[in-house]
XYZ file of C-alpha atoms in Angstrom:
567
model
C 230.573 42.909 379.306
C 231.699 44.317 382.691
C 228.679 42.748 384.405
C 229.635 39.321 382.975
C 233.207 39.701 384.279
C 231.922 40.670 387.764
C 229.554 37.683 387.890
C 232.325 35.325 386.763
C 234.678 36.759 389.431
C 232.046 36.156 392.119
C 231.964 32.479 391.095
C 235.755 32.103 391.052
C 236.227 33.639 394.517
C 234.345 30.702 396.007
C 236.706 28.173 394.382
C 240.227 27.106 395.505
C 242.731 29.920 394.968
C 245.399 27.848 393.194
C 242.890 26.537 390.651
C 241.464 29.912 389.663
C 244.243 32.504 390.252
C 245.209 32.604 386.544
C 241.559 32.977 385.517
C 241.125 35.819 388.011
C 244.163 37.591 386.534
C 242.701 37.229 383.020
C 239.394 38.718 384.222
C 241.295 41.602 385.812
C 243.142 42.379 382.564
C 239.912 42.125 380.523
C 238.023 44.408 382.928
C 240.638 47.151 382.931
C 241.130 46.878 379.206
C 237.419 47.657 378.769
C 237.710 50.376 381.455
C 240.645 51.959 379.586
C 238.776 51.876 376.261
C 235.737 53.551 377.839
C 237.941 56.232 379.419
C 239.713 56.927 376.097
C 236.378 57.146 374.268
C 235.024 59.565 376.922
C 238.221 61.618 376.665
C 237.958 61.678 372.871
C 234.315 62.813 372.943
C 235.194 65.444 375.557
C 237.944 66.857 373.312
C 235.837 66.675 370.134
C 233.083 68.631 371.897
C 235.570 71.413 372.626
C 236.869 70.315 376.034
C 240.476 70.768 377.150
C 242.430 67.555 377.723
C 243.753 68.593 381.168
C 240.209 69.359 382.368
C 238.898 65.901 381.511
C 237.698 63.918 384.539
C 236.362 60.382 384.141
C 233.045 59.840 385.886
C 233.095 57.334 388.798
C 232.133 53.814 387.804
C 230.066 51.789 390.305
C 231.021 48.593 388.505
C 234.725 49.345 389.064
C 234.128 49.767 392.800
C 232.311 46.398 392.931
C 235.100 44.796 390.895
C 237.820 46.250 393.164
C 235.951 45.005 396.246
C 235.787 41.479 394.804
C 239.486 41.608 393.856
C 240.414 42.686 397.380
C 238.414 39.799 398.802
C 240.251 37.394 396.482
C 243.634 38.921 397.355
C 242.901 38.493 401.060
C 241.976 34.885 400.460
C 245.107 34.400 398.350
C 247.316 36.085 400.973
C 245.864 33.896 403.692
C 246.575 30.809 401.586
C 250.130 32.010 400.868
C 250.762 32.611 404.577
C 249.420 29.186 405.438
C 251.534 27.560 402.714
C 254.646 29.375 403.959
C 253.932 28.169 407.490
C 253.528 24.619 406.151
C 256.771 24.904 404.167
C 258.714 25.904 407.269
C 257.060 23.144 409.313
C 257.741 20.589 406.566
C 261.377 21.653 406.398
C 261.770 21.146 410.125
C 260.081 17.759 409.858
C 262.366 16.657 407.020
C 265.446 17.777 408.928
C 264.142 15.720 411.870
C 263.703 12.682 409.603
C 267.317 13.037 408.410
C 268.481 13.142 412.022
C 266.440 10.027 412.821
C 267.978 8.163 409.835
C 271.377 9.344 410.968
C 270.614 7.935 414.443
C 269.596 4.581 412.906
C 272.973 4.405 411.139
C 274.614 4.303 414.544
C 272.749 1.091 415.537
C 274.648 -1.328 413.305
C 273.768 -4.370 415.376
C 270.014 -3.884 415.064
C 269.610 -3.413 411.282
C 266.823 -5.950 410.836
C 264.900 -4.511 413.736
C 265.099 -0.929 412.525
C 264.626 -1.461 408.790
C 260.793 -1.075 408.911
C 261.276 2.172 410.813
C 263.805 3.262 408.157
C 261.231 2.569 405.396
C 258.589 4.546 407.245
C 261.003 7.457 407.567
C 261.749 7.299 403.829
C 258.032 7.154 402.977
C 257.276 10.112 405.216
C 260.220 12.049 403.754
C 258.809 11.519 400.225
C 255.275 12.467 401.257
C 256.407 15.914 402.399
C 256.426 18.014 399.196
C 255.646 21.611 400.132
C 258.992 23.189 401.104
C 260.814 26.554 400.998
C 262.852 26.944 397.792
C 266.083 27.787 399.620
C 268.625 25.090 400.571
C 266.690 22.317 398.797
C 269.867 20.935 397.218
C 271.681 20.795 400.540
C 268.653 19.132 402.122
C 268.457 16.505 399.365
C 272.230 15.800 399.439
C 272.172 15.381 403.213
C 269.205 13.040 402.920
C 270.841 10.966 400.172
C 274.050 10.795 402.216
C 272.273 9.432 405.295
C 270.229 6.958 403.219
C 273.346 5.700 401.464
C 275.141 5.524 404.798
C 272.294 3.413 406.126
C 272.666 0.997 403.209
C 276.445 0.992 402.901
C 277.755 1.442 406.418
C 275.322 -0.926 408.109
C 275.497 -3.466 405.245
C 271.793 -4.004 405.031
C 270.426 -7.289 403.978
C 270.986 -7.629 400.213
C 267.485 -8.912 399.529
C 265.892 -5.861 401.143
C 268.386 -3.607 399.453
C 267.710 -5.139 396.007
C 263.991 -4.746 396.610
C 264.450 -1.032 397.299
C 266.723 -0.659 394.284
C 264.096 -2.336 392.098
C 261.303 -0.030 393.312
C 263.524 3.006 392.875
C 264.517 1.835 389.386
C 260.879 1.459 388.297
C 260.012 4.837 389.736
C 262.924 6.607 388.012
C 262.227 4.743 384.756
C 258.671 6.121 384.890
C 260.068 9.624 385.378
C 262.324 9.124 382.326
C 259.322 8.117 380.210
C 257.351 11.112 381.421
C 260.289 13.426 380.635
C 260.579 11.908 377.120
C 256.893 12.728 376.467
C 257.311 16.265 377.764
C 260.241 16.727 375.363
C 257.741 16.167 372.490
C 254.907 18.262 373.981
C 254.038 21.496 372.158
C 253.145 23.246 375.430
C 256.711 24.483 376.036
C 256.109 26.556 379.179
C 253.948 23.873 380.788
C 256.519 21.183 379.933
C 259.290 23.238 381.552
C 257.344 23.673 384.802
C 256.378 19.995 384.889
C 260.056 19.101 384.399
C 260.959 21.019 387.572
C 258.492 18.877 389.508
C 259.994 15.736 387.972
C 263.450 16.809 389.147
C 262.118 17.369 392.663
C 260.553 13.918 392.580
C 263.797 12.379 391.210
C 265.737 13.817 394.128
C 263.265 12.304 396.592
C 263.690 8.766 395.176
C 266.371 6.559 396.707
C 269.317 5.027 394.823
C 269.198 2.262 392.189
C 271.706 -0.490 391.432
C 275.029 0.868 390.249
C 274.723 -0.782 386.811
C 271.572 1.274 386.088
C 272.468 4.582 387.705
C 274.414 6.155 384.820
C 272.030 4.867 382.144
C 268.906 6.199 383.897
C 270.473 9.531 384.755
C 271.721 10.072 381.158
C 268.266 9.350 379.766
C 266.593 11.699 382.245
C 269.255 14.372 381.721
C 268.965 14.200 377.895
C 265.202 14.707 377.992
C 265.727 17.563 380.447
C 268.278 19.159 378.110
C 265.806 19.085 375.197
C 263.049 20.672 377.306
C 265.405 23.339 378.683
C 266.707 24.213 375.213
C 263.166 24.512 373.832
C 262.269 26.709 376.790
C 265.304 28.918 376.169
C 264.584 29.076 372.415
C 260.995 30.096 373.136
C 262.126 33.072 375.183
C 264.834 33.949 372.646
C 262.162 34.113 369.934
C 259.911 36.083 372.269
C 262.688 38.622 372.871
C 263.323 38.834 369.118
C 259.627 39.538 368.514
C 259.678 42.167 371.256
C 262.614 43.859 369.492
C 260.567 43.967 366.257
C 257.588 45.356 368.188
C 259.841 48.005 369.710
C 261.028 49.112 366.261
C 257.439 49.325 364.980
C 256.307 51.326 368.007
C 259.267 53.700 367.734
C 258.346 54.259 364.061
C 254.752 55.107 365.024
C 256.000 57.510 367.723
C 258.235 59.238 365.189
C 255.363 59.482 362.693
C 253.091 61.211 365.220
C 255.911 63.403 366.542
C 256.735 64.437 362.966
C 253.285 65.909 362.223
C 253.712 69.466 360.925
C 251.082 71.505 362.750
C 251.884 74.605 360.700
C 250.606 72.901 357.541
C 247.253 72.084 359.168
C 245.584 75.413 358.423
C 241.999 74.329 357.717
C 239.246 72.224 359.272
C 239.487 69.692 356.426
C 243.245 69.212 356.878
C 242.857 68.797 360.641
C 240.076 66.236 360.207
C 242.058 64.305 357.566
C 245.108 64.239 359.834
C 242.910 63.206 362.794
C 241.678 60.209 360.794
C 245.306 59.262 360.030
C 246.188 59.524 363.734
C 243.231 57.365 364.758
C 244.374 54.744 362.216
C 247.865 54.878 363.756
C 246.354 54.387 367.232
C 244.464 51.333 365.970
C 247.681 49.941 364.472
C 249.453 50.506 367.826
C 246.848 48.281 369.512
C 247.656 45.410 367.123
C 251.381 45.443 368.000
C 252.459 43.175 370.864
C 254.664 44.045 373.821
C 258.082 45.619 373.416
C 260.879 44.635 375.869
C 259.724 45.263 379.420
C 262.389 47.893 380.145
C 261.134 50.167 377.308
C 257.499 49.134 376.857
C 256.153 51.615 379.413
C 258.400 54.411 378.162
C 257.253 53.864 374.569
C 253.604 53.957 375.595
C 254.141 57.218 377.501
C 256.013 58.674 374.503
C 253.230 57.692 372.087
C 250.478 58.966 374.396
C 252.329 62.274 374.882
C 252.671 62.747 371.097
C 248.954 61.995 370.585
C 247.951 64.345 373.394
C 250.122 67.068 371.882
C 248.295 66.641 368.554
C 244.823 66.858 370.098
C 245.893 69.847 372.238
C 247.074 71.617 369.080
C 243.834 70.723 367.318
C 241.757 72.117 370.188
C 243.847 75.312 370.154
C 243.344 75.671 366.372
C 239.577 75.236 366.651
C 239.449 77.768 369.471
C 241.504 80.260 367.454
C 239.251 79.814 364.418
C 236.170 80.410 366.576
C 237.784 83.548 368.018
C 238.707 84.740 364.496
C 235.160 84.118 363.262
C 233.756 86.079 366.188
C 236.120 88.981 365.361
C 235.170 88.767 361.667
C 231.493 88.912 362.644
C 232.079 92.112 364.577
C 233.944 93.605 361.587
C 231.100 92.679 359.227
C 228.511 94.109 361.613
C 230.504 97.349 361.598
C 230.446 97.375 357.776
C 226.685 96.768 357.903
C 226.237 99.755 360.203
C 228.332 101.955 357.903
C 226.358 100.812 354.827
C 223.021 101.349 356.608
C 224.131 104.875 357.574
C 224.594 105.686 353.849
C 221.567 103.933 352.352
C 219.380 107.097 352.383
C 222.174 109.507 351.342
C 221.630 111.858 348.368
C 225.348 112.518 347.938
C 225.406 109.963 345.136
C 229.052 110.117 344.063
C 230.661 110.229 347.486
C 228.310 107.683 349.051
C 228.634 105.320 346.072
C 232.429 105.434 346.282
C 232.283 104.729 350.022
C 229.871 101.797 349.549
C 232.037 100.314 346.792
C 235.031 100.618 349.150
C 233.000 98.941 351.910
C 232.146 96.083 349.526
C 235.819 95.621 348.686
C 236.680 95.686 352.384
C 233.936 93.099 353.000
C 235.722 90.682 350.676
C 238.927 90.999 352.705
C 237.224 90.027 355.960
C 237.504 86.336 356.768
C 234.570 83.914 357.226
C 232.051 83.873 360.061
C 230.120 80.929 361.478
C 227.388 79.478 359.264
C 224.589 80.412 361.648
C 225.436 84.138 361.174
C 226.817 84.130 357.622
C 223.580 84.480 355.607
C 221.961 86.971 357.973
C 224.887 89.389 358.133
C 225.428 89.171 354.352
C 221.747 89.836 353.671
C 221.832 92.832 356.030
C 224.881 94.314 354.290
C 223.820 93.712 350.696
C 220.282 94.952 351.407
C 221.651 98.332 352.509
C 223.951 98.524 349.472
C 221.205 97.447 347.045
C 218.768 99.962 348.451
C 221.214 102.853 347.968
C 222.119 101.873 344.402
C 218.472 101.349 343.497
C 217.736 104.886 344.694
C 220.798 106.165 342.848
C 219.759 104.374 339.665
C 216.268 105.836 339.897
C 217.779 109.287 340.308
C 219.866 108.942 337.174
C 217.307 106.881 335.206
C 216.525 109.783 332.882
C 220.081 109.865 331.550
C 220.159 107.797 328.320
C 223.926 108.057 328.135
C 224.289 106.582 331.603
C 221.777 103.875 330.702
C 223.793 102.982 327.599
C 227.018 102.851 329.618
C 225.286 100.644 332.174
C 224.108 98.353 329.362
C 227.663 97.985 328.022
C 229.074 97.298 331.505
C 226.348 94.771 332.335
C 226.978 92.922 329.081
C 230.674 92.789 329.957
C 229.796 91.343 333.363
C 227.510 88.726 331.736
C 230.387 87.771 329.409
C 232.659 87.350 332.460
C 230.012 85.167 334.106
C 229.712 83.016 330.976
C 233.510 82.674 330.888
C 233.721 81.129 334.368
C 235.171 77.619 334.078
C 232.821 74.913 335.369
C 235.767 72.986 336.814
C 236.680 75.729 339.272
C 236.384 74.932 343.024
C 232.754 75.359 344.186
C 233.612 77.761 347.024
C 235.913 79.901 344.874
C 233.366 79.845 342.058
C 230.585 81.112 344.312
C 232.861 83.909 345.602
C 233.659 84.994 342.016
C 229.991 84.915 340.997
C 228.983 86.965 344.067
C 231.678 89.549 343.279
C 230.398 89.959 339.703
C 226.829 90.096 341.011
C 227.847 92.952 343.310
C 229.292 94.816 340.322
C 226.170 94.127 338.258
C 223.777 95.292 340.976
C 225.843 98.428 341.612
C 225.148 99.578 338.045
C 222.074 101.648 337.276
C 219.300 101.309 334.720
C 219.724 100.277 331.092
C 217.578 101.431 328.140
C 213.999 100.259 328.668
C 213.835 98.224 325.458
C 216.971 96.281 326.559
C 215.884 95.810 330.161
C 214.107 92.436 329.848
C 216.716 91.012 327.497
C 219.674 91.927 329.708
C 217.758 90.864 332.834
C 216.921 87.434 331.377
C 220.494 86.903 330.113
C 221.907 87.852 333.505
C 219.591 85.638 335.542
C 219.971 82.756 333.114
C 223.732 82.578 333.587
C 223.445 83.242 337.357
C 220.915 80.421 337.805
C 223.072 78.079 335.706
C 226.238 78.841 337.703
C 224.616 78.564 341.112
C 222.883 75.320 340.151
C 226.205 73.988 338.890
C 228.221 74.974 341.962
C 225.510 73.956 344.407
C 225.266 70.558 342.705
C 229.060 70.124 342.894
C 229.049 71.157 346.552
C 226.167 68.765 347.278
C 228.015 65.889 345.591
C 231.143 66.658 347.610
C 229.142 66.677 350.834
C 227.467 63.385 349.878
C 230.840 61.775 349.119
C 232.224 62.996 352.448
C 229.101 61.760 354.247
C 229.326 58.356 352.562
C 232.988 58.039 353.605
C 232.094 58.899 357.227
C 229.222 56.362 357.255
C 231.517 53.638 355.852
C 233.991 54.381 358.643
C 231.265 54.190 361.321
C 230.002 50.902 359.853
C 233.415 49.305 360.547
C 233.417 50.343 364.212
C 232.131 48.421 367.236
C 228.467 49.186 368.084
C 228.131 50.657 364.565
C 224.476 49.594 364.248
C 223.305 51.829 367.120
C 225.305 54.797 365.770
C 223.850 54.338 362.271
C 220.277 54.109 363.600
C 220.730 57.294 365.668
C 222.126 59.181 362.650
C 219.241 57.886 360.504
C 216.668 59.111 363.063
C 218.308 62.553 363.093
C 218.203 62.748 359.279
C 214.545 61.648 359.190
C 213.692 64.485 361.602
C 215.646 66.922 359.405
C 213.824 65.586 356.333
C 210.408 66.174 357.958
C 211.398 69.699 359.080
C 212.531 70.683 355.559
C 209.416 69.111 354.125
C 207.229 71.185 356.474
C 209.114 74.390 355.623
C 208.773 73.643 351.894
C 205.022 73.141 352.273
C 204.724 76.508 354.033
C 206.559 78.329 351.223
C 204.488 76.581 348.543
C 201.267 77.614 350.331
C 202.405 81.227 350.803
C 203.577 81.729 347.239
C 199.970 81.423 346.072
C 199.081 84.618 347.901
C 201.744 86.752 346.181
C 201.088 88.852 343.133
C 203.683 89.413 340.465
C 201.867 92.432 339.062
C 204.165 94.968 340.748
C 207.933 95.168 340.528
C 208.401 94.493 344.238
C 205.955 91.594 344.091
C 207.812 90.042 341.171
C 211.137 90.331 342.997
C 209.764 88.661 346.131
C 208.202 85.954 344.011
C 211.571 85.222 342.405
C 213.234 85.060 345.839
C 210.614 82.635 347.119
C 210.941 80.439 344.043
C 214.694 80.259 344.621
C 214.109 79.412 348.286
C 211.651 76.661 347.320
C 214.154 75.219 344.837
C 216.909 75.262 347.488
C 214.631 73.458 349.972
C 213.871 70.827 347.334
C 217.612 70.368 346.685
C 218.262 70.075 350.445
C 215.428 67.547 350.722
C 217.001 65.484 347.945
C 220.429 65.543 349.673
C 218.945 64.388 353.006
C 217.025 61.597 351.255
C 220.236 60.399 349.590
C 222.025 60.433 352.951
C 219.268 58.225 354.421
C 219.726 55.833 351.459
C 223.485 55.693 352.155
C 222.817 54.738 355.807
C 220.237 52.098 354.741
C 222.880 50.502 352.486
C 225.159 50.053 355.516
C 222.464 48.684 357.872
C 221.932 44.901 358.139
C 219.135 43.592 355.957
């Protein structure tokens, strides 16, 4: 688009300035509108990628330098033309003043009227031909001219036939101007009609007098048409000012909406992203509103931009704080891992068990960490805890009373798991299930004859709950993804964005597919004959099922993109 504007500007520079100056101005506005949009998009990407607003620097644009160079060349050409026109105006003014003096001199030669009349006509013709003049003192110039012309006719008592001939020509000319003015009064191009009327008035002043019986009639007709055009011109600007007042009210309302955002209530990523979408919608609405009154338009824009910048600054600060908190939480969880690992081989069963249970409770109070560390640090912590309690359970396995107590407690935990409401939030549900799993795994052995039954009941409800919550979470992610894709599809250049996202998902699909194939090949080499082998086999089966679920989610995302791509 910028290249097209530059090429068009190169063509216009070679043409007459007066014919193309408005087109050049339109190209300038179009170019910098595109430039501004590109800068705002770069700024937005910079902020979304974690950059600080004040550190944003727009990269130099070679096209802008070319465009500025062409504009400067046009301005120089325009300035040269303006200087030349000003010189001509001053020269023309001097020439017209000279013509008036010559007519004045002719008025003093009353005895040679017939001889000087042709010269008088030539002076009149030349006076009319000179049109480019300074805007100051035009009325005085015209009145002086009319006075000398009328003096020539009246004081020297010019031949009536010649005088009537002039009156007739002047009448026809002024009648034509009246007709033109009447048409302009009906023209829908109000601004153009007003400017053309000014030229008609200049031309009217240049025309000599008409017979007295026609003077009032012609002037009234011309004046009436002028009044209509002037009133329409005034009404146009009154309506424009009224519209600008409405625009001002709408822009003030948008400013107040953005300024009224409660940052304290935005305490999660989801809330910030939802509010960001609302703000972007408000920015789009701002673009659809026309100009406010000139005296406040710039101030309103600065106010709106400041409010938006304040929002994005607060968002960046929130994201930074969350990252810092996650990093601190990670260090806390690593410390808990180290403490659990230090106790995993302890034989002080009671004391160490109490400490580990306390560590598990403390773990729950620590906030989240980033996803790339979450699974690893949890696996490290729970592995140390599980190892200790497995050793503890083995140590006390011979105690039937303890085994019976463990059986009762595990049944109670299974009942709690079965009582979990399926409508509970997926994240909260998973947390509750994990907490009960921790309690279950902390318990020792149960009577041997009950072992398989309690194990199967436990894993049955666990598998059901995790499948349920994972499915709910997957559906939520798919709905969110579909909403994002629909939003992208409504944007400019949406097709390229959708294709890029589809290529990324295809690569993800192939990677998951390859990982799934590896697990399916490896599982054939495992033996379930030993207890440890059976446990690993179960873990791998769960991993394979998760990969299949992930594969299904990615495939559905690709289908969503395909639905939004052109056929």
